[in-house]
XYZ file of C-alpha atoms in Angstrom:
223
model
C -40.012 2.616 37.225
C -39.420 3.873 40.736
C -40.215 7.564 40.318
C -38.272 8.501 43.458
C -38.234 12.273 43.861
C -39.702 12.733 40.392
C -36.765 14.372 38.591
C -37.052 12.226 35.452
C -40.854 12.129 35.673
C -41.036 15.932 35.690
C -38.778 16.181 32.650
C -40.821 13.604 30.741
C -44.060 15.397 31.615
C -42.862 18.463 29.683
C -42.231 16.383 26.565
C -45.078 13.839 26.488
C -48.856 14.065 26.367
C -49.149 11.485 29.147
C -46.627 9.850 31.475
C -47.299 6.686 33.472
C -44.993 6.478 36.460
C -44.606 3.802 39.139
C -43.543 4.277 42.751
C -44.143 1.590 45.367
C -42.955 3.637 48.374
C -46.052 5.222 49.933
C -44.231 8.240 51.363
C -42.602 9.084 48.050
C -45.886 8.551 46.221
C -47.650 10.983 48.566
C -44.903 13.548 48.027
C -45.120 13.171 44.247
C -48.899 13.514 44.152
C -48.655 17.002 45.642
C -46.355 18.320 42.926
C -46.617 16.330 39.689
C -48.611 17.863 36.816
C -51.965 16.493 35.672
C -50.559 14.600 32.685
C -48.701 12.205 35.019
C -50.545 9.026 35.981
C -48.741 8.009 39.173
C -49.336 4.403 40.187
C -48.448 3.380 43.708
C -47.412 -0.196 43.012
C -44.447 -2.332 42.058
C -43.731 -1.810 38.363
C -42.398 -5.314 37.928
C -45.527 -6.984 39.289
C -47.998 -4.536 37.746
C -50.028 -5.148 34.614
C -48.692 -2.488 32.282
C -51.213 -0.472 30.273
C -50.551 0.075 26.542
C -47.642 2.457 25.917
C -45.401 3.595 23.078
C -42.156 4.520 24.797
C -40.450 3.514 28.020
C -37.872 5.812 29.599
C -36.593 4.657 32.955
C -33.753 4.613 35.432
C -34.129 0.913 36.151
C -33.349 -0.259 39.702
C -30.339 -2.516 39.217
C -31.877 -5.302 41.309
C -34.771 -5.829 38.870
C -32.970 -5.254 35.556
C -33.165 -8.842 34.340
C -36.841 -9.644 35.086
C -37.924 -6.197 33.906
C -36.123 -6.639 30.596
C -37.715 -10.043 30.016
C -41.119 -8.485 30.737
C -40.404 -5.608 28.352
C -39.353 -7.944 25.539
C -42.739 -9.670 25.740
C -44.599 -6.343 25.547
C -45.870 -4.358 22.549
C -43.928 -1.057 22.457
C -42.095 1.241 20.013
C -38.841 2.041 21.811
C -37.300 1.895 25.281
C -34.435 4.008 26.601
C -33.141 2.635 29.879
C -30.419 3.523 32.339
C -28.895 0.256 33.533
C -25.888 -0.959 35.428
C -22.945 -0.955 32.991
C -22.223 -4.626 33.547
C -25.815 -5.560 32.659
C -25.813 -3.276 29.609
C -22.600 -4.911 28.400
C -24.325 -8.292 28.579
C -27.128 -7.047 26.350
C -24.759 -6.011 23.541
C -22.056 -8.662 24.008
C -20.572 -10.622 21.121
C -20.013 -14.401 21.006
C -16.790 -15.670 22.566
C -16.766 -12.917 25.182
C -17.245 -13.245 28.927
C -20.361 -11.042 28.920
C -22.129 -13.099 26.232
C -24.901 -15.261 27.659
C -28.556 -16.135 27.924
C -29.677 -12.527 28.274
C -27.681 -11.503 25.192
C -29.309 -14.157 23.030
C -32.839 -13.592 24.335
C -32.561 -9.859 23.703
C -30.932 -10.251 20.284
C -33.799 -12.407 19.025
C -36.498 -9.922 20.005
C -34.888 -6.485 19.805
C -32.157 -4.273 18.434
C -30.148 -3.091 21.456
C -27.651 -0.241 21.268
C -25.448 1.070 24.075
C -25.654 4.861 23.723
C -23.580 6.237 26.557
C -21.634 5.217 29.656
C -22.579 7.249 32.738
C -19.958 7.535 35.522
C -20.816 7.373 39.238
C -20.080 11.102 39.547
C -23.312 11.844 37.652
C -25.405 10.630 40.611
C -26.053 11.628 44.193
C -25.489 9.570 46.177
C -22.844 8.020 43.993
C -23.177 4.325 43.120
C -20.081 2.155 43.236
C -20.334 1.123 39.572
C -20.694 2.689 36.135
C -24.090 2.906 34.502
C -25.057 2.943 30.829
C -27.907 4.212 28.678
C -29.266 1.699 26.171
C -31.870 2.037 23.453
C -34.062 -0.983 22.717
C -36.213 -1.235 19.595
C -38.405 -4.331 19.146
C -37.248 -6.377 16.182
C -37.740 -10.106 15.754
C -34.450 -10.985 14.089
C -34.989 -14.723 13.569
C -37.870 -17.151 14.147
C -37.831 -20.347 16.189
C -40.199 -23.285 15.880
C -41.052 -23.415 19.576
C -40.513 -20.691 22.155
C -40.452 -23.107 25.091
C -37.722 -25.265 23.569
C -35.613 -22.214 22.760
C -35.947 -20.754 26.258
C -35.197 -24.088 27.941
C -32.166 -24.602 25.702
C -30.728 -21.213 26.665
C -31.272 -21.850 30.362
C -29.663 -25.304 30.184
C -26.596 -24.509 28.107
C -25.698 -21.155 29.654
C -25.956 -22.542 33.171
C -22.996 -24.717 32.112
C -21.414 -22.354 29.633
C -17.946 -23.944 29.650
C -19.255 -27.406 28.822
C -19.488 -28.619 25.249
C -23.065 -28.809 24.069
C -23.152 -32.581 23.716
C -22.379 -32.823 27.449
C -24.794 -30.186 28.766
C -27.612 -31.237 26.431
C -26.952 -34.924 26.943
C -27.739 -34.470 30.637
C -30.872 -32.393 29.953
C -33.099 -35.049 28.396
C -35.804 -34.755 31.053
C -36.062 -31.016 30.444
C -35.978 -31.061 26.646
C -37.332 -34.454 25.563
C -38.604 -36.531 28.512
C -40.431 -39.040 26.276
C -37.237 -39.965 24.352
C -35.190 -42.833 25.770
C -31.746 -42.042 27.146
C -29.609 -43.832 24.528
C -31.540 -42.412 21.584
C -31.307 -38.926 23.028
C -27.548 -39.079 23.568
C -26.980 -40.448 20.068
C -29.091 -37.681 18.554
C -27.279 -34.990 20.543
C -23.868 -36.278 19.420
C -24.995 -35.933 15.798
C -26.079 -32.300 16.103
C -24.181 -29.781 13.973
C -22.869 -27.830 16.960
C -22.394 -30.748 19.355
C -18.707 -30.058 19.970
C -19.087 -26.300 20.485
C -19.620 -24.364 23.691
C -22.717 -22.154 23.912
C -20.660 -18.967 24.152
C -19.169 -19.779 20.726
C -22.509 -19.772 18.874
C -24.378 -16.777 17.512
C -28.000 -16.218 18.588
C -29.127 -17.467 15.166
C -27.114 -20.683 15.523
C -28.626 -21.306 18.960
C -32.033 -20.821 17.345
C -31.196 -23.465 14.733
C -30.055 -25.799 17.497
C -33.348 -25.345 19.349
C -35.262 -26.036 16.122
C -33.299 -29.249 15.521
C -34.107 -30.482 19.033
C -37.774 -29.561 18.658
C -38.067 -31.392 15.315
C -36.358 -34.480 16.713
C -38.497 -34.766 19.816
C -41.684 -34.090 17.827
């Protein structure tokens, strides 16, 4: 994901039968083509917008600016394991616990579809040029930890409640009728929301599994 000067790509090529590497910068891609071994399939395109071929393992120094969309794309992909270097702040969000500042939509989405482990914190001194922030290596193994009745309802719920994370759920959900249940009349919707098990909690207080149960309750009601 952004092969750059090829340092990581070279190392991987000595350990894998085939390596697929992305680099969107034409000058860097031309430089890499002259030196990379034959078992490297270098693709001169944006990794985020590309259609990924089948793969088993992903190893990447992820550009910090695309960490979130790339992770969502990865979680929807069939793979065995991913080892990623990410910005420390983003990595902390992936492994955060409820009732912490880092806990949020990304935490819950990742927890439902994968087992994420923070392996090592990497200081700025490990890089040249040095970034201004710490980085971290995380290992991601696909693992569907709990089911939900409807993916769309679950994803919309997370987006709604974590965009207003300090509000109690009966307030944030009560104002989200058009997004979650547009065919239900306003008074019925608000009454139903007030009766939900977690109505008086804030989203950051609930576990991923509890948020899944909440999404299921909303889906069953509106259906």
